[in-house]
Every structure is written in C-alpha cells, then in structure tokens.
Amino acid sequence: MLFLEQMTNKTALVIGATGLVGEETLKQLLKCADYNKVIALPRKPLSIKNAKLENPVVDFDKPEQYNNIKADDVFCAMGTTIGKAGSQAAFKKVDYEIPLSVAGFAVKNGATKFILVSSMGANARSGIFYSRTKGELEQALAKLKYKAVIVVRPSILLGDRKEQRTGEAIGRFAAEKLSFLFAGPLAKYKGTPVDLLAGVMIKMANGDKAGVQIVENDEIFAIAEK
Ligand SMILES: NC(=O)c1ccc[n+]([C@@H]2O[C@H](COP(=O)([O-])OP(=O)(O)OC[C@H]3O[C@@H](n4cnc5c(N)ncnc54)[C@H](OP(=O)(O)O)[C@@H]3O)[C@@H](O)[C@H]2O)c1
C-alpha cells in the first residue's frame, strides 16, 4: 500500500515545457498516474490548464525565483539554436548553464532523477560546439548526486513545430518521406517522433535502474516497443 502511494505521489518538474519535446512531455506527464503534481517553469504563462499543474513564470537570470523548487523527477527539454541565441555564449546559457543550475537546486531539494533531452552525437570532446556543449552538460549532470541521470540522445525530432527552421525542415523531409533510406546500418539515424521520445523518458524515469543511463536513438525506439 505504502509502495503504491509512493508511486503515485511523485512530483515531476519540466523545464523547456513550451518546446516541441517539452510540451509533449508535459501533456503525457499530466496524464500519467505516477505523478500527482507536475511543475513547469516557463518564461511566459502557459495556456494549458490542469489540476495537477503548477506553472510559475520564472526569469532564469534570477535563481532566487526557482532555487527552492521541489520535485522527484526533473525533465529537461530546454534548448535553443546558435542562430536563435545569437552567440555561442548565449546558446551555452540555455543548453548548459540554466539546466545545470536547475539540476543543482533540484537535487539539493531532494530530486532523485534527472531526465535530459540531449542529442545524437553529444560528446564533450567533440570539435562541434553544439555536440560538445551537449556532452559537457551530460558530464556535469553525472557529477551531481542524483540516483539516476537518464540521457536520451534523439536524432532529428519529428513533430508539429509551429516555427520554421530550414535545416530541420530538410532533415524532417528526409526522415519522413525517405524513411526507406534509414534501414540497416542507417536505422540509428532515423527521425525521432516526439510523442515516442516523451513516452520513453517517462517510462525510464519510472524504472528502477540507478546511475547514468545514456539512451542512443536506436535504443529509444527499442525501449518504446518493449
Ligand atoms: N530539433 C531537433 O531536431 C533536435 C534533435 C536532437 C536534440 N534536440 C534537443 O532536444 C531539446 C528539445 O528540443 P526542442 O526542439 O523540443 O526545443 P524547442 O522546441 O526549441 O524548445 C526549447 C525550449 O527551451 C526554452 N528556452 C529556449 N531559450 C530559453 C531561454 N533563454 N530561457 C528559458 N527557456 C528557454 C523554450 O522556451 P520558450 O518557448 O519560452 O522559447 C522552450 O520551452 C533541445 O535541447 C535540443 O537541442 C533537438
């Protein structure tokens, strides 16, 4: 009985909840019986209303607005592009500094699992700034005292993005219309539907495995099928 109560009394925290993956993750968390409270930390008010949802608007330049946040499982789908951010420093703030700051406060306040949407090719030693930043965040999170750090590394995201991104649109076209190309050894590069990705993140957050778990794109599909 106590076990059952613990299972259903969890609080999830989502950062990046207004994005393509974050919004889908938020929707699925609100439907998931394992969580009785879901907190999102958007920088502008959310239109979604739900009895389980708390969504205080925060300014991430003011850590005092979120440093007392309490949750069990933290989901991070925050990110930007270098084009949108305007500089490497501004990109790193969104894709490294803010997630690490939230992760640090959350674990201090009792969070036990951190689930990160990283990216295929993430590598702290990469010569590509984007991939290196993703890898550096993975490494920094692994040093915090979480029971489990779950890192998913999707390929190009497939979903209904309102904003147009040319490079992504070409990749999405290839991923959707030329899916026969992504067979055999290329299967691991196939596009990752965001609903499938969000489902896998939540499934893994509710698993028993401890430690750092890196989930490559092909494993995301395999876990979804199990
Ligand atoms: N796009 C791809 O194909 C792809 C592939 C592999 C991995 N990824 C990674 O997957 C993650 C999720 O991607 P996505 O496409 O779902 O992202 P997205 O749609 O661009 O959403 C990004 C989220 O981050 C928030 N954000 C951006 N800049 C912020 C800032 N300065 N301060 C506070 N919040 C900020 C956005 O909030 P606002 O709504 O307020 O802007 C939004 O909630 C990212 O880390 C991305 O790098 C993407």
PDB file of C-alpha atoms and ligand atoms in Angstrom:
ATOM      1  CA  MET A   1       0.000   0.000   0.000  1.00  0.00           C
ATOM      2  CA  LEU A   2       2.775   2.407   1.007  1.00  0.00           C
ATOM      3  CA  PHE A   3       4.655   1.430  -2.160  1.00  0.00           C
ATOM      4  CA  LEU A   4       1.608   2.234  -4.273  1.00  0.00           C
ATOM      5  CA  GLU A   5       1.227   5.609  -2.567  1.00  0.00           C
ATOM      6  CA  GLN A   6       4.865   6.465  -3.245  1.00  0.00           C
ATOM      7  CA  MET A   7       4.423   5.514  -6.898  1.00  0.00           C
ATOM      8  CA  THR A   8       1.508   7.840  -7.414  1.00  0.00           C
ATOM      9  CA  ASN A   9       2.644  10.706  -5.223  1.00  0.00           C
ATOM     10  CA  LYS A  10       5.542  11.840  -7.282  1.00  0.00           C
ATOM     11  CA  THR A  11       6.168  15.370  -8.483  1.00  0.00           C
ATOM     12  CA  ALA A  12       7.665  15.996 -11.907  1.00  0.00           C
ATOM     13  CA  LEU A  13       9.409  19.210 -12.852  1.00  0.00           C
ATOM     14  CA  VAL A  14       9.718  20.184 -16.526  1.00  0.00           C
ATOM     15  CA  ILE A  15      11.975  22.849 -17.966  1.00  0.00           C
ATOM     16  CA  GLY A  16      11.577  23.707 -21.634  1.00  0.00           C
ATOM     17  CA  ALA A  17       7.874  22.802 -21.333  1.00  0.00           C
ATOM     18  CA  THR A  18       6.852  25.162 -24.143  1.00  0.00           C
ATOM     19  CA  GLY A  19       9.069  23.468 -26.735  1.00  0.00           C
ATOM     20  CA  LEU A  20       8.391  20.627 -29.135  1.00  0.00           C
ATOM     21  CA  VAL A  21       9.544  17.851 -26.807  1.00  0.00           C
ATOM     22  CA  GLY A  22       8.759  19.679 -23.576  1.00  0.00           C
ATOM     23  CA  GLU A  23       5.136  20.356 -24.428  1.00  0.00           C
ATOM     24  CA  GLU A  24       4.548  16.716 -25.368  1.00  0.00           C
ATOM     25  CA  THR A  25       6.331  15.566 -22.203  1.00  0.00           C
ATOM     26  CA  LEU A  26       4.194  17.892 -20.119  1.00  0.00           C
ATOM     27  CA  LYS A  27       0.984  16.564 -21.737  1.00  0.00           C
ATOM     28  CA  GLN A  28       1.991  12.957 -21.098  1.00  0.00           C
ATOM     29  CA  LEU A  29       3.076  13.681 -17.516  1.00  0.00           C
ATOM     30  CA  LEU A  30      -0.289  15.271 -16.789  1.00  0.00           C
ATOM     31  CA  LYS A  31      -1.959  12.038 -17.923  1.00  0.00           C
ATOM     32  CA  CYS A  32       0.498   9.766 -16.117  1.00  0.00           C
ATOM     33  CA  ALA A  33      -0.775   8.197 -12.896  1.00  0.00           C
ATOM     34  CA  ASP A  34       2.753   8.024 -11.453  1.00  0.00           C
ATOM     35  CA  TYR A  35       2.691  11.793 -10.870  1.00  0.00           C
ATOM     36  CA  ASN A  36       0.153  13.667  -8.823  1.00  0.00           C
ATOM     37  CA  LYS A  37       1.864  17.018  -9.367  1.00  0.00           C
ATOM     38  CA  VAL A  38       3.630  18.467 -12.378  1.00  0.00           C
ATOM     39  CA  ILE A  39       5.546  21.738 -12.198  1.00  0.00           C
ATOM     40  CA  ALA A  40       6.607  23.619 -15.314  1.00  0.00           C
ATOM     41  CA  LEU A  41       8.908  26.633 -15.173  1.00  0.00           C
ATOM     42  CA  PRO A  42       8.091  28.605 -18.316  1.00  0.00           C
ATOM     43  CA  ARG A  43       9.313  32.137 -19.002  1.00  0.00           C
ATOM     44  CA  LYS A  44       5.858  33.110 -20.247  1.00  0.00           C
ATOM     45  CA  PRO A  45       2.467  31.853 -18.991  1.00  0.00           C
ATOM     46  CA  LEU A  46       1.224  28.522 -20.362  1.00  0.00           C
ATOM     47  CA  SER A  47      -2.212  28.282 -21.951  1.00  0.00           C
ATOM     48  CA  ILE A  48      -2.722  24.733 -20.667  1.00  0.00           C
ATOM     49  CA  LYS A  49      -4.836  24.312 -17.517  1.00  0.00           C
ATOM     50  CA  ASN A  50      -4.836  21.181 -15.382  1.00  0.00           C
ATOM     51  CA  ALA A  51      -5.466  20.486 -11.704  1.00  0.00           C
ATOM     52  CA  LYS A  52      -2.107  18.677 -11.424  1.00  0.00           C
ATOM     53  CA  LEU A  53      -0.158  21.541 -12.994  1.00  0.00           C
ATOM     54  CA  GLU A  54       1.731  24.365 -11.304  1.00  0.00           C
ATOM     55  CA  ASN A  55       3.455  26.733 -13.672  1.00  0.00           C
ATOM     56  CA  PRO A  56       5.086  29.730 -12.064  1.00  0.00           C
ATOM     57  CA  VAL A  57       6.664  32.011 -14.655  1.00  0.00           C
ATOM     58  CA  VAL A  58      10.363  32.425 -13.927  1.00  0.00           C
ATOM     59  CA  ASP A  59      13.242  34.575 -15.023  1.00  0.00           C
ATOM     60  CA  PHE A  60      16.212  32.209 -15.138  1.00  0.00           C
ATOM     61  CA  ASP A  61      18.548  35.161 -14.502  1.00  0.00           C
ATOM     62  CA  LYS A  62      17.067  35.237 -11.007  1.00  0.00           C
ATOM     63  CA  PRO A  63      17.860  31.892  -9.334  1.00  0.00           C
ATOM     64  CA  GLU A  64      16.030  33.036  -6.214  1.00  0.00           C
ATOM     65  CA  GLN A  65      12.821  32.511  -8.238  1.00  0.00           C
ATOM     66  CA  TYR A  66      13.439  28.769  -8.583  1.00  0.00           C
ATOM     67  CA  ASN A  67      16.105  27.745  -6.062  1.00  0.00           C
ATOM     68  CA  ASN A  68      13.565  26.273  -3.631  1.00  0.00           C
ATOM     69  CA  ILE A  69      11.776  24.147  -6.228  1.00  0.00           C
ATOM     70  CA  LYS A  70      10.947  20.629  -5.010  1.00  0.00           C
ATOM     71  CA  ALA A  71      10.352  17.629  -7.251  1.00  0.00           C
ATOM     72  CA  ASP A  72      11.180  13.942  -7.535  1.00  0.00           C
ATOM     73  CA  ASP A  73      11.902  13.657 -11.259  1.00  0.00           C
ATOM     74  CA  VAL A  74      13.254  16.547 -13.320  1.00  0.00           C
ATOM     75  CA  PHE A  75      12.696  16.542 -17.089  1.00  0.00           C
ATOM     76  CA  CYS A  76      14.833  18.899 -19.167  1.00  0.00           C
ATOM     77  CA  ALA A  77      13.786  19.636 -22.750  1.00  0.00           C
ATOM     78  CA  MET A  78      15.269  23.113 -22.768  1.00  0.00           C
ATOM     79  CA  GLY A  79      17.399  24.235 -25.663  1.00  0.00           C
ATOM     80  CA  THR A  80      17.919  26.724 -28.423  1.00  0.00           C
ATOM     81  CA  THR A  81      19.874  27.022 -31.649  1.00  0.00           C
ATOM     82  CA  ILE A  82      23.010  29.091 -32.115  1.00  0.00           C
ATOM     83  CA  GLY A  83      21.126  31.095 -34.769  1.00  0.00           C
ATOM     84  CA  LYS A  84      18.290  31.894 -32.401  1.00  0.00           C
ATOM     85  CA  ALA A  85      20.535  32.549 -29.410  1.00  0.00           C
ATOM     86  CA  GLY A  86      22.794  34.862 -31.402  1.00  0.00           C
ATOM     87  CA  SER A  87      26.140  33.733 -29.991  1.00  0.00           C
ATOM     88  CA  GLN A  88      27.863  30.649 -28.628  1.00  0.00           C
ATOM     89  CA  ALA A  89      27.769  32.167 -25.125  1.00  0.00           C
ATOM     90  CA  ALA A  90      24.015  32.762 -25.339  1.00  0.00           C
ATOM     91  CA  PHE A  91      23.497  29.223 -26.665  1.00  0.00           C
ATOM     92  CA  LYS A  92      25.567  27.760 -23.829  1.00  0.00           C
ATOM     93  CA  LYS A  93      23.496  29.634 -21.271  1.00  0.00           C
ATOM     94  CA  VAL A  94      20.318  27.870 -22.451  1.00  0.00           C
ATOM     95  CA  ASP A  95      21.771  24.466 -23.316  1.00  0.00           C
ATOM     96  CA  TYR A  96      24.169  24.147 -20.368  1.00  0.00           C
ATOM     97  CA  GLU A  97      24.056  26.801 -17.642  1.00  0.00           C
ATOM     98  CA  ILE A  98      20.324  27.007 -16.924  1.00  0.00           C
ATOM     99  CA  PRO A  99      19.730  23.216 -16.978  1.00  0.00           C
ATOM    100  CA  LEU A 100      22.727  22.676 -14.689  1.00  0.00           C
ATOM    101  CA  SER A 101      21.583  25.404 -12.329  1.00  0.00           C
ATOM    102  CA  VAL A 102      18.057  23.936 -12.083  1.00  0.00           C
ATOM    103  CA  ALA A 103      19.520  20.433 -11.684  1.00  0.00           C
ATOM    104  CA  GLY A 104      21.750  21.608  -8.817  1.00  0.00           C
ATOM    105  CA  PHE A 105      18.942  23.248  -6.866  1.00  0.00           C
ATOM    106  CA  ALA A 106      16.513  20.381  -7.504  1.00  0.00           C
ATOM    107  CA  VAL A 107      18.901  17.694  -6.246  1.00  0.00           C
ATOM    108  CA  LYS A 108      19.698  19.768  -3.160  1.00  0.00           C
ATOM    109  CA  ASN A 109      15.956  19.939  -2.514  1.00  0.00           C
ATOM    110  CA  GLY A 110      15.501  16.168  -2.805  1.00  0.00           C
ATOM    111  CA  ALA A 111      15.106  15.280  -6.501  1.00  0.00           C
ATOM    112  CA  THR A 112      16.405  11.805  -7.318  1.00  0.00           C
ATOM    113  CA  LYS A 113      16.131  11.511 -11.113  1.00  0.00           C
ATOM    114  CA  PHE A 114      17.141  13.845 -13.907  1.00  0.00           C
ATOM    115  CA  ILE A 115      15.983  13.087 -17.442  1.00  0.00           C
ATOM    116  CA  LEU A 116      17.773  15.093 -20.118  1.00  0.00           C
ATOM    117  CA  VAL A 117      16.926  15.504 -23.787  1.00  0.00           C
ATOM    118  CA  SER A 118      20.425  15.672 -25.206  1.00  0.00           C
ATOM    119  CA  SER A 119      21.268  14.910 -28.831  1.00  0.00           C
ATOM    120  CA  MET A 120      22.698  12.267 -31.092  1.00  0.00           C
ATOM    121  CA  GLY A 121      26.453  12.869 -31.297  1.00  0.00           C
ATOM    122  CA  ALA A 122      26.729  14.586 -27.900  1.00  0.00           C
ATOM    123  CA  ASN A 123      30.370  14.408 -26.885  1.00  0.00           C
ATOM    124  CA  ALA A 124      32.317  16.634 -24.509  1.00  0.00           C
ATOM    125  CA  ARG A 125      35.406  16.203 -26.705  1.00  0.00           C
ATOM    126  CA  SER A 126      33.666  16.996 -29.999  1.00  0.00           C
ATOM    127  CA  GLY A 127      35.080  19.682 -32.285  1.00  0.00           C
ATOM    128  CA  ILE A 128      31.489  20.756 -32.980  1.00  0.00           C
ATOM    129  CA  PHE A 129      30.374  23.348 -30.454  1.00  0.00           C
ATOM    130  CA  TYR A 130      26.737  22.126 -30.342  1.00  0.00           C
ATOM    131  CA  SER A 131      27.709  18.488 -29.716  1.00  0.00           C
ATOM    132  CA  ARG A 132      30.422  19.493 -27.245  1.00  0.00           C
ATOM    133  CA  THR A 133      28.010  21.630 -25.202  1.00  0.00           C
ATOM    134  CA  LYS A 134      25.517  18.748 -25.062  1.00  0.00           C
ATOM    135  CA  GLY A 135      28.276  16.361 -23.960  1.00  0.00           C
ATOM    136  CA  GLU A 136      29.556  18.792 -21.337  1.00  0.00           C
ATOM    137  CA  LEU A 137      26.087  19.075 -19.819  1.00  0.00           C
ATOM    138  CA  GLU A 138      25.757  15.280 -19.709  1.00  0.00           C
ATOM    139  CA  GLN A 139      29.102  15.069 -17.877  1.00  0.00           C
ATOM    140  CA  ALA A 140      28.295  17.860 -15.441  1.00  0.00           C
ATOM    141  CA  LEU A 141      24.925  16.281 -14.560  1.00  0.00           C
ATOM    142  CA  ALA A 142      26.609  12.928 -13.946  1.00  0.00           C
ATOM    143  CA  LYS A 143      28.641  14.554 -11.151  1.00  0.00           C
ATOM    144  CA  LEU A 144      25.562  15.669  -9.218  1.00  0.00           C
ATOM    145  CA  LYS A 145      24.143  13.387  -6.573  1.00  0.00           C
ATOM    146  CA  TYR A 146      21.139  12.083  -8.495  1.00  0.00           C
ATOM    147  CA  LYS A 147      20.149   8.461  -8.046  1.00  0.00           C
ATOM    148  CA  ALA A 148      19.681   8.264 -11.807  1.00  0.00           C
ATOM    149  CA  VAL A 149      20.612  10.553 -14.675  1.00  0.00           C
ATOM    150  CA  ILE A 150      18.822   9.456 -17.838  1.00  0.00           C
ATOM    151  CA  VAL A 151      20.139  10.986 -21.040  1.00  0.00           C
ATOM    152  CA  VAL A 152      18.207  10.471 -24.263  1.00  0.00           C
ATOM    153  CA  ARG A 153      20.035  11.258 -27.486  1.00  0.00           C
ATOM    154  CA  PRO A 154      17.434  11.618 -30.246  1.00  0.00           C
ATOM    155  CA  SER A 155      18.079  12.195 -33.935  1.00  0.00           C
ATOM    156  CA  ILE A 156      16.116  14.894 -35.766  1.00  0.00           C
ATOM    157  CA  LEU A 157      12.853  15.490 -33.923  1.00  0.00           C
ATOM    158  CA  LEU A 158       9.606  14.695 -35.728  1.00  0.00           C
ATOM    159  CA  GLY A 159       6.597  16.630 -34.535  1.00  0.00           C
ATOM    160  CA  ASP A 160       4.382  19.542 -35.287  1.00  0.00           C
ATOM    161  CA  ARG A 161       6.727  22.514 -34.886  1.00  0.00           C
ATOM    162  CA  LYS A 162       4.995  25.855 -35.336  1.00  0.00           C
ATOM    163  CA  GLU A 163       8.188  27.762 -36.026  1.00  0.00           C
ATOM    164  CA  GLN A 164      10.006  27.150 -39.359  1.00  0.00           C
ATOM    165  CA  ARG A 165      13.630  26.009 -39.200  1.00  0.00           C
ATOM    166  CA  THR A 166      15.033  25.432 -42.704  1.00  0.00           C
ATOM    167  CA  GLY A 167      17.799  22.965 -41.840  1.00  0.00           C
ATOM    168  CA  GLU A 168      15.428  20.964 -39.683  1.00  0.00           C
ATOM    169  CA  ALA A 169      12.680  21.046 -42.321  1.00  0.00           C
ATOM    170  CA  ILE A 170      15.050  19.423 -44.839  1.00  0.00           C
ATOM    171  CA  GLY A 171      16.069  16.811 -42.269  1.00  0.00           C
ATOM    172  CA  ARG A 172      12.447  16.163 -41.373  1.00  0.00           C
ATOM    173  CA  PHE A 173      11.511  15.773 -45.015  1.00  0.00           C
ATOM    174  CA  ALA A 174      14.249  13.168 -45.432  1.00  0.00           C
ATOM    175  CA  ALA A 175      13.308  11.446 -42.183  1.00  0.00           C
ATOM    176  CA  GLU A 176       9.603  11.271 -43.045  1.00  0.00           C
ATOM    177  CA  LYS A 177       9.450  10.867 -46.828  1.00  0.00           C
ATOM    178  CA  LEU A 178      12.667   8.973 -47.437  1.00  0.00           C
ATOM    179  CA  SER A 179      12.373   6.671 -44.444  1.00  0.00           C
ATOM    180  CA  PHE A 180      13.480   3.708 -46.595  1.00  0.00           C
ATOM    181  CA  LEU A 181      16.964   5.280 -46.506  1.00  0.00           C
ATOM    182  CA  PHE A 182      17.104   4.722 -42.762  1.00  0.00           C
ATOM    183  CA  ALA A 183      17.274   0.949 -42.901  1.00  0.00           C
ATOM    184  CA  GLY A 184      20.103  -1.414 -41.955  1.00  0.00           C
ATOM    185  CA  PRO A 185      23.146   0.405 -40.575  1.00  0.00           C
ATOM    186  CA  LEU A 186      21.473   3.793 -41.089  1.00  0.00           C
ATOM    187  CA  ALA A 187      18.469   2.878 -38.932  1.00  0.00           C
ATOM    188  CA  LYS A 188      20.076   4.509 -35.923  1.00  0.00           C
ATOM    189  CA  TYR A 189      19.820   7.930 -37.632  1.00  0.00           C
ATOM    190  CA  LYS A 190      16.086   7.822 -38.282  1.00  0.00           C
ATOM    191  CA  GLY A 191      13.988  10.738 -37.072  1.00  0.00           C
ATOM    192  CA  THR A 192      12.615  10.566 -33.541  1.00  0.00           C
ATOM    193  CA  PRO A 193       8.885  11.248 -33.090  1.00  0.00           C
ATOM    194  CA  VAL A 194       8.447  13.485 -30.058  1.00  0.00           C
ATOM    195  CA  ASP A 195       5.477  11.530 -28.665  1.00  0.00           C
ATOM    196  CA  LEU A 196       7.548   8.347 -28.707  1.00  0.00           C
ATOM    197  CA  LEU A 197      10.504  10.174 -27.127  1.00  0.00           C
ATOM    198  CA  ALA A 198       8.411  11.693 -24.328  1.00  0.00           C
ATOM    199  CA  GLY A 199       6.887   8.285 -23.587  1.00  0.00           C
ATOM    200  CA  VAL A 200      10.328   6.697 -23.304  1.00  0.00           C
ATOM    201  CA  MET A 201      11.579   9.434 -20.979  1.00  0.00           C
ATOM    202  CA  ILE A 202       8.629   8.923 -18.639  1.00  0.00           C
ATOM    203  CA  LYS A 203       8.932   5.134 -18.814  1.00  0.00           C
ATOM    204  CA  MET A 204      12.618   5.317 -17.902  1.00  0.00           C
ATOM    205  CA  ALA A 205      12.018   7.828 -15.124  1.00  0.00           C
ATOM    206  CA  ASN A 206       9.725   5.240 -13.577  1.00  0.00           C
ATOM    207  CA  GLY A 207      12.199   2.382 -13.895  1.00  0.00           C
ATOM    208  CA  ASP A 208      14.425   1.104 -11.094  1.00  0.00           C
ATOM    209  CA  LYS A 209      17.809   1.495 -12.731  1.00  0.00           C
ATOM    210  CA  ALA A 210      20.287   3.772 -10.963  1.00  0.00           C
ATOM    211  CA  GLY A 211      23.317   5.615 -12.307  1.00  0.00           C
ATOM    212  CA  VAL A 212      23.924   7.366 -15.588  1.00  0.00           C
ATOM    213  CA  GLN A 213      21.996   5.837 -18.478  1.00  0.00           C
ATOM    214  CA  ILE A 214      22.765   7.017 -21.993  1.00  0.00           C
ATOM    215  CA  VAL A 215      19.984   6.123 -24.409  1.00  0.00           C
ATOM    216  CA  GLU A 216      21.018   6.357 -28.052  1.00  0.00           C
ATOM    217  CA  ASN A 217      18.444   6.932 -30.806  1.00  0.00           C
ATOM    218  CA  ASP A 218      18.014   3.278 -31.787  1.00  0.00           C
ATOM    219  CA  GLU A 219      17.563   2.348 -28.118  1.00  0.00           C
ATOM    220  CA  ILE A 220      14.817   4.972 -27.781  1.00  0.00           C
ATOM    221  CA  PHE A 221      12.844   3.012 -30.408  1.00  0.00           C
ATOM    222  CA  ALA A 222      13.657  -0.331 -28.772  1.00  0.00           C
ATOM    223  CA  ILE A 223      12.504   0.856 -25.331  1.00  0.00           C
ATOM    224  CA  ALA A 224       9.302   2.279 -26.820  1.00  0.00           C
ATOM    225  CA  GLU A 225       8.491  -1.138 -28.282  1.00  0.00           C
ATOM    226  CA  LYS A 226       9.051  -3.092 -25.057  1.00  0.00           C
TER     227      LYS A 226
HETATM  228  N1  LIG B   1      15.472  19.940 -33.105  1.00  0.00           N
HETATM  229  C1  LIG B   1      15.957  18.740 -33.256  1.00  0.00           C
HETATM  230  O1  LIG B   1      15.762  18.063 -34.280  1.00  0.00           O
HETATM  231  C2  LIG B   1      16.758  18.164 -32.108  1.00  0.00           C
HETATM  232  C3  LIG B   1      17.426  16.951 -32.311  1.00  0.00           C
HETATM  233  C4  LIG B   1      18.118  16.380 -31.236  1.00  0.00           C
HETATM  234  C5  LIG B   1      18.128  17.024 -29.993  1.00  0.00           C
HETATM  235  N2  LIG B   1      17.483  18.206 -29.839  1.00  0.00           N
HETATM  236  C6  LIG B   1      17.493  18.836 -28.495  1.00  0.00           C
HETATM  237  O2  LIG B   1      16.272  18.497 -27.872  1.00  0.00           O
HETATM  238  C7  LIG B   1      15.939  19.517 -26.913  1.00  0.00           C
HETATM  239  C8  LIG B   1      14.488  19.916 -27.130  1.00  0.00           C
HETATM  240  O3  LIG B   1      14.369  20.398 -28.458  1.00  0.00           O
HETATM  241  P1  LIG B   1      13.039  21.103 -28.978  1.00  0.00           P
HETATM  242  O4  LIG B   1      13.143  21.150 -30.445  1.00  0.00           O
HETATM  243  O5  LIG B   1      11.858  20.484 -28.297  1.00  0.00           O
HETATM  244  O6  LIG B   1      13.257  22.585 -28.390  1.00  0.00           O
HETATM  245  P2  LIG B   1      12.338  23.855 -28.684  1.00  0.00           P
HETATM  246  O7  LIG B   1      11.070  23.476 -29.334  1.00  0.00           O
HETATM  247  O8  LIG B   1      13.203  24.875 -29.366  1.00  0.00           O
HETATM  248  O9  LIG B   1      12.013  24.342 -27.204  1.00  0.00           O
HETATM  249  C9  LIG B   1      13.013  24.827 -26.388  1.00  0.00           C
HETATM  250  C10 LIG B   1      12.509  25.119 -25.006  1.00  0.00           C
HETATM  251  O10 LIG B   1      13.567  25.809 -24.300  1.00  0.00           O
HETATM  252  C11 LIG B   1      13.068  27.057 -23.844  1.00  0.00           C
HETATM  253  N3  LIG B   1      14.065  28.118 -23.950  1.00  0.00           N
HETATM  254  C12 LIG B   1      14.780  28.482 -25.039  1.00  0.00           C
HETATM  255  N4  LIG B   1      15.553  29.536 -24.740  1.00  0.00           N
HETATM  256  C13 LIG B   1      15.309  29.854 -23.435  1.00  0.00           C
HETATM  257  C14 LIG B   1      15.803  30.844 -22.542  1.00  0.00           C
HETATM  258  N5  LIG B   1      16.713  31.746 -22.920  1.00  0.00           N
HETATM  259  N6  LIG B   1      15.336  30.868 -21.283  1.00  0.00           N
HETATM  260  C15 LIG B   1      14.405  29.966 -20.884  1.00  0.00           C
HETATM  261  N7  LIG B   1      13.901  28.987 -21.664  1.00  0.00           N
HETATM  262  C16 LIG B   1      14.351  28.943 -22.934  1.00  0.00           C
HETATM  263  C17 LIG B   1      11.906  27.411 -24.776  1.00  0.00           C
HETATM  264  O11 LIG B   1      11.083  28.355 -24.121  1.00  0.00           O
HETATM  265  P3  LIG B   1      10.289  29.493 -24.948  1.00  0.00           P
HETATM  266  O12 LIG B   1       9.071  28.793 -25.522  1.00  0.00           O
HETATM  267  O13 LIG B   1       9.963  30.489 -23.916  1.00  0.00           O
HETATM  268  O14 LIG B   1      11.214  29.987 -26.009  1.00  0.00           O
HETATM  269  C18 LIG B   1      11.281  26.043 -24.974  1.00  0.00           C
HETATM  270  O15 LIG B   1      10.475  25.698 -23.881  1.00  0.00           O
HETATM  271  C19 LIG B   1      16.930  20.660 -27.133  1.00  0.00           C
HETATM  272  O16 LIG B   1      17.899  20.609 -26.131  1.00  0.00           O
HETATM  273  C20 LIG B   1      17.544  20.348 -28.488  1.00  0.00           C
HETATM  274  O17 LIG B   1      18.886  20.815 -28.598  1.00  0.00           O
HETATM  275  C21 LIG B   1      16.788  18.788 -30.861  1.00  0.00           C
END
